CSV table of C-alpha atoms and ligand atoms in Angstrom, one decimal:
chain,number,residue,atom,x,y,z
A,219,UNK,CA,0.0,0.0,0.0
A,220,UNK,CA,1.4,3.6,-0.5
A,221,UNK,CA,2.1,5.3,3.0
A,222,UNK,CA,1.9,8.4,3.3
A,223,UNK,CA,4.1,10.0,0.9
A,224,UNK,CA,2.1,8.9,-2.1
A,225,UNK,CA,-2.2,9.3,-3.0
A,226,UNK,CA,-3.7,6.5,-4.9
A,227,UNK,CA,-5.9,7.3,-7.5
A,228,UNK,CA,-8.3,4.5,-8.6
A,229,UNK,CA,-11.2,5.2,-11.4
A,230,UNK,CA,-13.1,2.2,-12.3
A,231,UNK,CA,-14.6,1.1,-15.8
A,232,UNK,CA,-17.7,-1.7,-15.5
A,233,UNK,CA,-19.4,-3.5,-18.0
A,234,UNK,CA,-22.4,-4.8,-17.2
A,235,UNK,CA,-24.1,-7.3,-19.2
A,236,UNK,CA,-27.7,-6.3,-19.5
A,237,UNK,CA,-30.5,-9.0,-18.5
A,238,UNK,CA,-32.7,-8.7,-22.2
A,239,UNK,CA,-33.6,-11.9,-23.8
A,240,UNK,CA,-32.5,-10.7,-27.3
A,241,UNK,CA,-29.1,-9.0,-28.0
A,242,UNK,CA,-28.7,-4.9,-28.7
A,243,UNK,CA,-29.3,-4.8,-32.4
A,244,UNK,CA,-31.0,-8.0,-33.4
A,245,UNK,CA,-33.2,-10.8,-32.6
A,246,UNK,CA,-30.7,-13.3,-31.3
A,247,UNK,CA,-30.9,-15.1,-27.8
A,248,UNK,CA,-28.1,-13.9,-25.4
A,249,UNK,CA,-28.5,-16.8,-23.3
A,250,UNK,CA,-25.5,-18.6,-21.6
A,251,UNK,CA,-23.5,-21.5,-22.5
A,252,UNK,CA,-25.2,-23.0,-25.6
A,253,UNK,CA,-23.2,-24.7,-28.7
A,254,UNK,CA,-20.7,-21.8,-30.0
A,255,UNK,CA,-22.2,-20.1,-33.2
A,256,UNK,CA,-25.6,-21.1,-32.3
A,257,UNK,CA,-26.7,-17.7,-31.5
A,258,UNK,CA,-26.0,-15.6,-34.5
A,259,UNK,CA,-27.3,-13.7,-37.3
A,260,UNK,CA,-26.5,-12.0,-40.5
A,261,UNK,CA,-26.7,-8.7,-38.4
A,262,UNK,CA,-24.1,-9.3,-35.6
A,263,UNK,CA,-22.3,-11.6,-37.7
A,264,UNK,CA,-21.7,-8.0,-39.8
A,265,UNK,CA,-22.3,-9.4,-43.0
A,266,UNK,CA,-22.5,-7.0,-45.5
A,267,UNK,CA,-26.2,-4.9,-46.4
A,268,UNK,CA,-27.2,-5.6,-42.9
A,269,UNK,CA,-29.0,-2.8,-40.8
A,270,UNK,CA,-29.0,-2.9,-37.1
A,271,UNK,CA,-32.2,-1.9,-35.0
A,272,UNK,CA,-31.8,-0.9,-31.3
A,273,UNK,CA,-33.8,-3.8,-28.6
A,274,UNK,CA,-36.6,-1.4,-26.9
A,275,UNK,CA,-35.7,-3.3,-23.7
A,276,UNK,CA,-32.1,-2.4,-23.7
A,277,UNK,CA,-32.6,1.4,-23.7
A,278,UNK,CA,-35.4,0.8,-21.3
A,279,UNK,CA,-32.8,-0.6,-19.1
A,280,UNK,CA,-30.1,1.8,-19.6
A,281,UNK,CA,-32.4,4.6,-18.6
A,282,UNK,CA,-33.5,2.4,-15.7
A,283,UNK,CA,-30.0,2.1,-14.4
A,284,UNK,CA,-29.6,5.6,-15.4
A,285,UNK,CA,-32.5,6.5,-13.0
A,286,UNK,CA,-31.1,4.1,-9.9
A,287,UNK,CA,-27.7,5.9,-10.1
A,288,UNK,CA,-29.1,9.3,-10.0
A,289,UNK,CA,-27.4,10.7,-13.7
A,290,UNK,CA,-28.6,12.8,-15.6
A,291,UNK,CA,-30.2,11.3,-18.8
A,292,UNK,CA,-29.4,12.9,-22.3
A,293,UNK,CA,-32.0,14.3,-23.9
A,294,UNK,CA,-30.6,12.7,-27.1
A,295,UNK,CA,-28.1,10.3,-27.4
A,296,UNK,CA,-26.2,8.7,-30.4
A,297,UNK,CA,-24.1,5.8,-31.2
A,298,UNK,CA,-20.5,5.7,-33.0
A,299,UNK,CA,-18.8,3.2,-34.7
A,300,UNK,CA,-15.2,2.7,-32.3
A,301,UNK,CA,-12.9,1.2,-34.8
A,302,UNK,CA,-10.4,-1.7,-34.3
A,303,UNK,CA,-9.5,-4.8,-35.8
A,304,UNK,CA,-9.9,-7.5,-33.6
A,305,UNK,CA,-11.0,-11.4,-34.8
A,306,UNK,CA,-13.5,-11.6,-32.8
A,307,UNK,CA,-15.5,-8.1,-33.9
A,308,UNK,CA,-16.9,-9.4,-37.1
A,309,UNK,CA,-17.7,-5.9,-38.6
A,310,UNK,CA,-13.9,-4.3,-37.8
A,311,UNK,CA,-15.6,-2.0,-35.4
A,312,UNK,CA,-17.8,-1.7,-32.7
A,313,UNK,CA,-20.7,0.1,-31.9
A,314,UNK,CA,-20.8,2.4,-28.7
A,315,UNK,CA,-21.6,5.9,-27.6
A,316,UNK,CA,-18.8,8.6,-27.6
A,317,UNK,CA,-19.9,11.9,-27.5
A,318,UNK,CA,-23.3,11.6,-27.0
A,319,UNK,CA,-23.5,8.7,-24.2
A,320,UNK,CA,-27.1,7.8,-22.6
A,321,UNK,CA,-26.2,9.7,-19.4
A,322,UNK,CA,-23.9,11.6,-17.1
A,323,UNK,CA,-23.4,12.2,-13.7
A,324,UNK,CA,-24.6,10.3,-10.9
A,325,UNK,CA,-22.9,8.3,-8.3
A,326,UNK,CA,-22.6,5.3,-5.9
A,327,UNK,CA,-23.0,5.3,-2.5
A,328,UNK,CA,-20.0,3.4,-1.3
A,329,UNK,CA,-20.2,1.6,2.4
A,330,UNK,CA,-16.1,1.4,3.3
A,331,UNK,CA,-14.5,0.9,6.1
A,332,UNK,CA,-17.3,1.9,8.0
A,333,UNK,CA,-17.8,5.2,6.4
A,334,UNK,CA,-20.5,5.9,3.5
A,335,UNK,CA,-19.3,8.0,1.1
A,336,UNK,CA,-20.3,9.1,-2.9
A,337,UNK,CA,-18.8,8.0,-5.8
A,338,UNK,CA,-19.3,10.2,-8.4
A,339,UNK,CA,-19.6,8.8,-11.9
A,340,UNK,CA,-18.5,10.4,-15.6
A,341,UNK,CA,-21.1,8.9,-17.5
A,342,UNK,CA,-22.6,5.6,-18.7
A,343,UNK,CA,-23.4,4.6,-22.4
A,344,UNK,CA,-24.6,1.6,-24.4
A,345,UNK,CA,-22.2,-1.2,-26.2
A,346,UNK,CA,-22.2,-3.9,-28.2
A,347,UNK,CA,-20.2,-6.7,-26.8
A,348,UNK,CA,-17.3,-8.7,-28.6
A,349,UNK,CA,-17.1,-12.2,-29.6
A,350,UNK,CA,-14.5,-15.1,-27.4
A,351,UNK,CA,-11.6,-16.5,-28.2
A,352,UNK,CA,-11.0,-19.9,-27.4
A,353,UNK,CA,-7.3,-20.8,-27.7
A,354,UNK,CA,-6.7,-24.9,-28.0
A,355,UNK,CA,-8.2,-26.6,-24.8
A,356,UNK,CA,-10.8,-28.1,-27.4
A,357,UNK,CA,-10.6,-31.9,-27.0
A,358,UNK,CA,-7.4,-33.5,-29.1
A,359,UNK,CA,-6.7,-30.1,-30.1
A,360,UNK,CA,-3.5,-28.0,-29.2
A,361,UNK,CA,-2.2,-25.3,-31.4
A,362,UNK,CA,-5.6,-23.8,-32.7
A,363,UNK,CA,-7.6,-20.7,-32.0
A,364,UNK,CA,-11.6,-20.5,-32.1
A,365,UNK,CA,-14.0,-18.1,-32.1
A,366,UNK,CA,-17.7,-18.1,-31.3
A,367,UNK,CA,-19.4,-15.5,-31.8
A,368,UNK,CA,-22.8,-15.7,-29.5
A,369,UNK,CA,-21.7,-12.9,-27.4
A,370,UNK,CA,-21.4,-10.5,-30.4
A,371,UNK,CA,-23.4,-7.6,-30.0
A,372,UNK,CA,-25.2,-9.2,-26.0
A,373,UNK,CA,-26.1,-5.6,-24.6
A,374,UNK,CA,-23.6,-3.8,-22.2
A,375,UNK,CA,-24.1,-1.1,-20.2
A,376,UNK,CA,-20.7,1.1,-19.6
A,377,UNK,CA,-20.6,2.3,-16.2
A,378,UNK,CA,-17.3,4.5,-16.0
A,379,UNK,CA,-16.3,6.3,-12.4
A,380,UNK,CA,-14.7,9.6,-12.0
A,381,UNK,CA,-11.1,9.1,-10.6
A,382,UNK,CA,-11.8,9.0,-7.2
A,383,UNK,CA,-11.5,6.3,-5.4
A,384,UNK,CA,-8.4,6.3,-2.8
A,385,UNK,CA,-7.6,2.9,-2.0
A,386,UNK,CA,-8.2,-0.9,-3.9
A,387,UNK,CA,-10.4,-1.7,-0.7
A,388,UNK,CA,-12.4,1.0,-1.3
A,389,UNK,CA,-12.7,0.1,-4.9
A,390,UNK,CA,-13.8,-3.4,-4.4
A,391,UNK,CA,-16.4,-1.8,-2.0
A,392,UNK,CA,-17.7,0.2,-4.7
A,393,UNK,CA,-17.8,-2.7,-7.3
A,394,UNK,CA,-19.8,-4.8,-4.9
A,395,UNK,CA,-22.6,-1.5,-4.1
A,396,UNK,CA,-22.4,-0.7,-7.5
A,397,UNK,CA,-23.5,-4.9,-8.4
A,398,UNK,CA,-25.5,-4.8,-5.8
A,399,UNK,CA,-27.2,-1.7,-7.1
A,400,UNK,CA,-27.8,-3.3,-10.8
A,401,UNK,CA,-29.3,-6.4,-9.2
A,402,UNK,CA,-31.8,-4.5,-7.5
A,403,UNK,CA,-32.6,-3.1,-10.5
A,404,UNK,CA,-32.8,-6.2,-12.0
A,405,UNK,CA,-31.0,-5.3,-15.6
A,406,UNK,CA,-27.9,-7.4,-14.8
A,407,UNK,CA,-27.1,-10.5,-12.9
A,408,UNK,CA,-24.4,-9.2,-11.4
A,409,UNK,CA,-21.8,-12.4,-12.1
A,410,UNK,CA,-18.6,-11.8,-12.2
A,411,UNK,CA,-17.5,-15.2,-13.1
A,412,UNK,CA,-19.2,-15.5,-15.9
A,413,UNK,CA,-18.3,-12.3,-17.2
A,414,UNK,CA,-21.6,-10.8,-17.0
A,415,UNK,CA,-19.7,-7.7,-14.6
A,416,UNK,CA,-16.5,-7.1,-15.4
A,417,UNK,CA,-14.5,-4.1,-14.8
A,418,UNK,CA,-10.8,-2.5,-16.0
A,419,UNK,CA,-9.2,-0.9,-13.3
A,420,UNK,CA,-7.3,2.2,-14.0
A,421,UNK,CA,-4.7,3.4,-10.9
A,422,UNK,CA,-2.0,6.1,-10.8
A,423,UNK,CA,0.0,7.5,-7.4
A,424,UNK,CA,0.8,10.8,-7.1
A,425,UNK,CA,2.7,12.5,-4.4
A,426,UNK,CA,0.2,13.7,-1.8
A,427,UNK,CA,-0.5,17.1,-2.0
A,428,UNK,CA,-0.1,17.4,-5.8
A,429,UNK,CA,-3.4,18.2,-7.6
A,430,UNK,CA,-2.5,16.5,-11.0
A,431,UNK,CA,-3.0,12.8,-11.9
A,432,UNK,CA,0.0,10.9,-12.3
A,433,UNK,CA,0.0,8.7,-15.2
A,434,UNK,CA,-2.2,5.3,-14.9
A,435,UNK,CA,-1.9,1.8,-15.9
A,436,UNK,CA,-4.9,-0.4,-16.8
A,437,UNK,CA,-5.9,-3.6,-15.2
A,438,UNK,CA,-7.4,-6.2,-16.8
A,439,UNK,CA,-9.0,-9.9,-16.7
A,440,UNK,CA,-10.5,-10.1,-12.6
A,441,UNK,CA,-13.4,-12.1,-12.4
A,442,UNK,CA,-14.1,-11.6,-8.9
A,443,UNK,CA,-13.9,-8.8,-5.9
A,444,UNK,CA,-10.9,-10.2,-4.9
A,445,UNK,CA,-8.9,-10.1,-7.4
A,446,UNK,CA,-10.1,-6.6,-8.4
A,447,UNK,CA,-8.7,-5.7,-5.2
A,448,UNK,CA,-5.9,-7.8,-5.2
A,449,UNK,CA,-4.4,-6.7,-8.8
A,450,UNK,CA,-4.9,-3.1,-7.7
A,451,UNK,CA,-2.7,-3.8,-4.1
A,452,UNK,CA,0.1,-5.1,-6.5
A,453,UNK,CA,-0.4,-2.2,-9.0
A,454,UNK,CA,-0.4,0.4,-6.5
A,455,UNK,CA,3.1,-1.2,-4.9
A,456,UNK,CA,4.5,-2.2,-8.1
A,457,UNK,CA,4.1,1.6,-9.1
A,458,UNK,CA,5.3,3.3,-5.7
A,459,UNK,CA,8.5,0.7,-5.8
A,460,UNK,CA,9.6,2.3,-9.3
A,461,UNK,CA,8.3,6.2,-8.3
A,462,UNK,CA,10.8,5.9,-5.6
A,463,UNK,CA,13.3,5.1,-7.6
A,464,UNK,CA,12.9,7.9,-9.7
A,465,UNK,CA,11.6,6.3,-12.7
A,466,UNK,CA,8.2,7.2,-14.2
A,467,UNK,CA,5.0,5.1,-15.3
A,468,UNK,CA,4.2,4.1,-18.6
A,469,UNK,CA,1.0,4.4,-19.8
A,470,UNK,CA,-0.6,0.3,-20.4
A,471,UNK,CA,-2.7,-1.9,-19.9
A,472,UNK,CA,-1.9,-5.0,-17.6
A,473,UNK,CA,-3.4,-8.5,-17.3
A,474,UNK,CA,-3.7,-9.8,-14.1
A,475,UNK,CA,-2.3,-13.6,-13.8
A,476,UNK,CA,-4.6,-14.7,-10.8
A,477,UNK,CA,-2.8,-17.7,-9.9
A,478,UNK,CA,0.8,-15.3,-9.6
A,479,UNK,CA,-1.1,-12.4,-8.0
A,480,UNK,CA,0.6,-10.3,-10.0
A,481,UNK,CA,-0.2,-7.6,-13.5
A,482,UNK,CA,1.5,-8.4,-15.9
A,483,UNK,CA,2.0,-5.5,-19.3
A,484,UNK,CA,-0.3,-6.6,-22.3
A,485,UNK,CA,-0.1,-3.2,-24.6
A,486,UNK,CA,1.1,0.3,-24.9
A,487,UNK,CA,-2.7,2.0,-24.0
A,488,UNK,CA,-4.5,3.5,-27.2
A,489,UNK,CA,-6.0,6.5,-27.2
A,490,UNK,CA,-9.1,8.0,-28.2
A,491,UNK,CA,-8.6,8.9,-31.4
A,492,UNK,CA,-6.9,6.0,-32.4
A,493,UNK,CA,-10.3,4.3,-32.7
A,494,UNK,CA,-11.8,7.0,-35.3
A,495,UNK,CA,-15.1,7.3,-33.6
A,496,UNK,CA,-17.9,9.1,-35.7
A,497,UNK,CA,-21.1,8.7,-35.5
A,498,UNK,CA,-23.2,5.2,-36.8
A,499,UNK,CA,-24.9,6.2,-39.3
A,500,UNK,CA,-27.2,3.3,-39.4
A,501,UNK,CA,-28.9,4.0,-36.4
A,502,UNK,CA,-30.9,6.8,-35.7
A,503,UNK,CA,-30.2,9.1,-32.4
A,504,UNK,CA,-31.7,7.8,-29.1
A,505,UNK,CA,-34.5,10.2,-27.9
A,506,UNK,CA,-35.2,9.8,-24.0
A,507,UNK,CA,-38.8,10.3,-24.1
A,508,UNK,CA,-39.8,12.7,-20.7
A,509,UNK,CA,-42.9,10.1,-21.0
A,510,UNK,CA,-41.0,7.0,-21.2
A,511,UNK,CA,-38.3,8.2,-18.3
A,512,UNK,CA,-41.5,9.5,-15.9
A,513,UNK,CA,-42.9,6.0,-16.2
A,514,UNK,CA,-39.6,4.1,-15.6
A,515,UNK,CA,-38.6,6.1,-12.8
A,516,UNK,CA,-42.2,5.6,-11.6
A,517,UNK,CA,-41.1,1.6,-11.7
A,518,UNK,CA,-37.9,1.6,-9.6
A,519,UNK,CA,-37.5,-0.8,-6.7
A,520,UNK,CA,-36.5,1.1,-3.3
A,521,UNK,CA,-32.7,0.7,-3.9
A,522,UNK,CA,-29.9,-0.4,-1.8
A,523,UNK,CA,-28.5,3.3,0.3
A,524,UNK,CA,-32.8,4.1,0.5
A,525,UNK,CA,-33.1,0.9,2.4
A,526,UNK,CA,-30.4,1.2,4.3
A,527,UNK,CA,-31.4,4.5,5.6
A,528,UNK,CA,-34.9,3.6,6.3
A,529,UNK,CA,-33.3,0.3,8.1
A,530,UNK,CA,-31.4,2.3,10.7
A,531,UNK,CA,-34.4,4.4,11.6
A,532,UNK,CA,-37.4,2.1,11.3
A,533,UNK,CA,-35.7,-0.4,12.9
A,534,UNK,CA,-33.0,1.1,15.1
A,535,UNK,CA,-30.3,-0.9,13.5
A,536,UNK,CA,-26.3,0.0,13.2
A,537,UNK,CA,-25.4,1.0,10.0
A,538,UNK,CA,-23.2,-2.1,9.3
A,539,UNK,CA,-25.9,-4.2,10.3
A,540,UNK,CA,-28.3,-2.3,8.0
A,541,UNK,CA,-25.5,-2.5,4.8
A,542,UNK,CA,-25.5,-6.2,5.4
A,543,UNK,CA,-29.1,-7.1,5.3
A,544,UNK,CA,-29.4,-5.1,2.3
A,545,UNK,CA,-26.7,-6.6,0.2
A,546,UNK,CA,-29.7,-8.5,-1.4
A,547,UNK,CA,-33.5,-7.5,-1.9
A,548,UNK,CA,-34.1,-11.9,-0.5
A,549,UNK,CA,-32.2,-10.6,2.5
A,550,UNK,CA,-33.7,-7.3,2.6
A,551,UNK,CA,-37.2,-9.0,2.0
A,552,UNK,CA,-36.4,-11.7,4.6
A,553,UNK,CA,-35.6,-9.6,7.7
A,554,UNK,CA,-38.7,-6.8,7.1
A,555,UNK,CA,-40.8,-10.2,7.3
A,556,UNK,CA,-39.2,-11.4,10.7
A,557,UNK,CA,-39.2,-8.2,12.2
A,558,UNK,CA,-42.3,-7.5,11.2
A,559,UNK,CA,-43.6,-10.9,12.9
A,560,UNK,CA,-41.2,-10.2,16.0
A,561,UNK,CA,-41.3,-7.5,19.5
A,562,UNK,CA,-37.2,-7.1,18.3
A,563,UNK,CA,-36.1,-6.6,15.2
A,564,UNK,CA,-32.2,-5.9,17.0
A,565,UNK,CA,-32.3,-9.6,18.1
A,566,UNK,CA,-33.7,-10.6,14.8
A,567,UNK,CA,-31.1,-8.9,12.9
A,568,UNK,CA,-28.4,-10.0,15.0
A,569,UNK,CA,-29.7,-13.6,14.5
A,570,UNK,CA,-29.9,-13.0,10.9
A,571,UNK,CA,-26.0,-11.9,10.4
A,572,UNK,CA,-24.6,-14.3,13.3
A,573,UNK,CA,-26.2,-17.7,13.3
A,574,UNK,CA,-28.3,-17.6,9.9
A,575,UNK,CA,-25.9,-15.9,8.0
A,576,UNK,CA,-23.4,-18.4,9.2
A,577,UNK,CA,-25.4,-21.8,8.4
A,578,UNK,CA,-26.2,-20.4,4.7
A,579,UNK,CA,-22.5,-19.9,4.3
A,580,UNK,CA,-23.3,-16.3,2.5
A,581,UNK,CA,-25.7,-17.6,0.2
A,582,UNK,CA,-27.5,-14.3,0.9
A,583,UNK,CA,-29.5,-14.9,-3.0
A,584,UNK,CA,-31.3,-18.3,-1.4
A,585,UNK,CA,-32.8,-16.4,1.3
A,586,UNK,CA,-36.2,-17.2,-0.7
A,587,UNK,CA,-35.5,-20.4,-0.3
A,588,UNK,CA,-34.5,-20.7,3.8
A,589,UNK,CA,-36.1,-23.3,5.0
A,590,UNK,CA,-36.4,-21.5,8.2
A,591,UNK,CA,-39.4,-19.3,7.3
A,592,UNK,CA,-38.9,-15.9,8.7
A,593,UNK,CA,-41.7,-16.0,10.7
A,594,UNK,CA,-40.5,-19.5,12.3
A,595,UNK,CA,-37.3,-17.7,13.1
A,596,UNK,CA,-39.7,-14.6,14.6
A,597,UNK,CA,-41.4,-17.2,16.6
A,598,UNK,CA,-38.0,-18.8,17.7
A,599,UNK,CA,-36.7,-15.9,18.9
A,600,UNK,CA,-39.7,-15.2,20.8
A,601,UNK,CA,-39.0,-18.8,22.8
A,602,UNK,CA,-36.3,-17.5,24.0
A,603,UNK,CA,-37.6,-14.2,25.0
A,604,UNK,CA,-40.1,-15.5,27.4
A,605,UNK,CA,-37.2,-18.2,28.8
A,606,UNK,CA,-38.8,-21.4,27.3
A,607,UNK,CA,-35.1,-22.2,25.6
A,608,UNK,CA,-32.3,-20.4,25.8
A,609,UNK,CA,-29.9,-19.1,23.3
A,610,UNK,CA,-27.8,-22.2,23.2
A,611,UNK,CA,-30.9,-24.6,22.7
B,929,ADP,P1,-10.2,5.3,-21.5
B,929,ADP,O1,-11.7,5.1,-21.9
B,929,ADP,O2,-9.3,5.5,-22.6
B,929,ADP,O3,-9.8,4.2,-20.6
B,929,ADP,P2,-11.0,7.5,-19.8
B,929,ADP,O4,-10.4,8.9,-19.7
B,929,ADP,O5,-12.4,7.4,-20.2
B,929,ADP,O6,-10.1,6.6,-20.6
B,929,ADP,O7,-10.9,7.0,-18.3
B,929,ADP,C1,-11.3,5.7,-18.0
B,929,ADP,C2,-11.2,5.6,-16.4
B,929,ADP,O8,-9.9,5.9,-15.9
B,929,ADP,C3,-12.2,6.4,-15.7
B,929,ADP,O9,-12.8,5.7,-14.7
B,929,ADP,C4,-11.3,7.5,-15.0
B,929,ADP,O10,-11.8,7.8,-13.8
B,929,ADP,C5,-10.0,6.7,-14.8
B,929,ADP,N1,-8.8,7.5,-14.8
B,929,ADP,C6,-8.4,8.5,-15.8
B,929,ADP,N2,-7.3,9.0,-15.5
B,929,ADP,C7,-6.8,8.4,-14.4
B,929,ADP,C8,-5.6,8.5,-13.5
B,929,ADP,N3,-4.6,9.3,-13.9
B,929,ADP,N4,-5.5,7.7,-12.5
B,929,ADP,C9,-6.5,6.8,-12.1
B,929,ADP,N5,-7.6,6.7,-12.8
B,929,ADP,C10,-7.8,7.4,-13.9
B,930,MG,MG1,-10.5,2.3,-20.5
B,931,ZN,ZN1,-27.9,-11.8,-34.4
């Protein structure tokens, strides 16, 4: 970690894979795991003479998310062609938003350390995702390279932070509210294993005091919190080591190698203009109609920070307490319904995040399923409260 003498400087980049049926500018499935190539069509194939029409569903949920992290929607927005060559892109570019993204502003509500603090976000905007690369590992097969392309053009929603988060802790903190924040909403699932959230981490130092960035290097390939976290820790030690002695930073992008624990360089970072953006002009501009965005925001779930807030004062709970029984609207849902079947929702929390927590071994998304019903847990408790058992039995 940097002492003293150096700031870090974290600004995170998340894609989130958004929960439609169809992909962003077609009618194919986006679901998971089927035969490679299955899922594909002339249009994200990019065959020639193609034209691509925006999925309804996957603005709705941009403005959705939009809504949940408090930006400010664009009255218009457009999308751009972002050129590269890349086997994988069929078309040799890829459709995004540039100057015109779907939003701006707007923030997370970060829990860390036991301190809640904004995040401010620079704006999010619509993509197209990319294709996979499968090198060998296919059955009697070494030296070949496949592709499948079912994951060209799934939707993805860009979700990129200002640069201010201060240490990798803090980032992983924000990546899990931030998940925790789509899931709610339900447009993502939220799995980082699968790819479905994935973020680049971008991280300079700078000596404290100074008000510029110093230059940053880009971490790639975590698929999970810990690792996020873990890549950064290296990053920011691998940088301070070389600051000290007087060398500078290049500007990259880094792999982390997950079984190494370390970042390794992958390629001198591009900039903007190297990818030629202009405006698509096969797709007409986005209009966010004030109708439309009145009768989304009139849909949105009471979020994560909301019910946190209203947990401490309806229910006279700690903040911590409060930031883990709403990790998860099953948890959330689970403890309103014991306390509301209980004289204490303080013992039933407490319950909840020691012993019940404990026995599903974090498996806060089965809370649905507990086969202790909350009010069988409310009724439990309530045993113990008028000394039939005690705590132990
Ligand atoms: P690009 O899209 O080329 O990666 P951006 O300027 O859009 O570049 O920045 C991407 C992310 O990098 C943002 O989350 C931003 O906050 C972060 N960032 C930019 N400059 C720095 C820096 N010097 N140190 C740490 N993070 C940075
Ligand atoms: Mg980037
Ligand atoms: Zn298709």
């Amino acid at each position: 970690m940097a002492d003293s003498s150096f700031q870090t400087v974290i600004g995170l980049e998340v894609h989130a894979q958004l929960l439609t049926a169809s992909k962003i500018f077609c009618s194919c499935s986006t679901s998971f795991g089927s035969d490679p190539n299955t899922q594909v069509c002339p249009v994200c194939l990019g065959l020639p003479g193609v034209l691509p029409v925006l999925n309804a569903r996957v603005a709705e949920f941009a403005f959705r998310t939009a809504l949940g992290l408090g930006c400010d929607i664009l009255p218009v927005s457009q999308f751009a062609r972002k050129n590269y060559f890349y086997p994988d892109l069929p078309k040799g570019y890829q459709i995004s938003q540039y100057e015109l993204p779907v939003a701006v502003g707007g923030g997370v509500q970060v829990f860390s350390g036991g301190v809640s603090r904004t995040i401010r976000l620079t704006r999010i905007h619509l993509e197209e995702d990319a294709g996979k690369l499968i090198h060998g590992g296919i059955q009697g097969d070494t030296g070949a390279s496949y592709v499948d392309l079912n994951r060209t053009g799934v939707p993805l929603l860009e979700i990129v932070s200002e640069p201010e988060i201060t240490s990798p802790e803090e980032a992983k903190d924000y990546l899990m509210g931030l998940r925790d924040i789509l899931v709610y909403l339900e447009v993502c699932d939220g799995n980082m294993e699968q790819g479905s959230f994935r973020c680049d981490a971008n991280v300079s130092l700078r000596p404290r005091g100074q008000k510029d960035l110093g230059v940053r290097t880009e971490l790639k390939n975590m698929n999970s919190f810990r690792n996020v976290q873990k890549a950064l820790e290296f990053e920011v030690t691998r940088q301070e080591a070389l600051l000290r002695q007087g060398e500078s930073i290049v500007q990259e992008t880094r792999l982390f190698d997950p079984q190494r624990g370390v970042t390794l360089s992958m390629r001198r970072k591009e900039e903007a203009h190297d990818y030629r953006y202009f405006p698509d002009p096969d797709l007409v501009p986005l209009e966010a109609d004030p109708a439309w965005i009145d009768g989304i925001r009139r849909g949105l779930p009471e979020l994560p920070a909301g019910k946190r807030r209203r947990f401490t004062g309806e229910y006279g709970i700690p903040e911590y307490a409060a930031a883990v029984l709403t990790a998860s609207r099953d948890l959330a849902d689970y403890f309103e319904a014991a306390a509301a079947a209980s004289s204490s929702p303080k013992e039933v929390s407490n319950w909840i995040m020691g012993e019940l927590l404990r026995e599903m071994k974090g498996g806060e998304s089965t809370f649905r399923e507990c086969s202790v019903p909350p009010e069988q847990l409310a009724s439990l408790l309530g045993l113990i409260d008028e000394g039939k058992i005690n705590r132990k039995m």
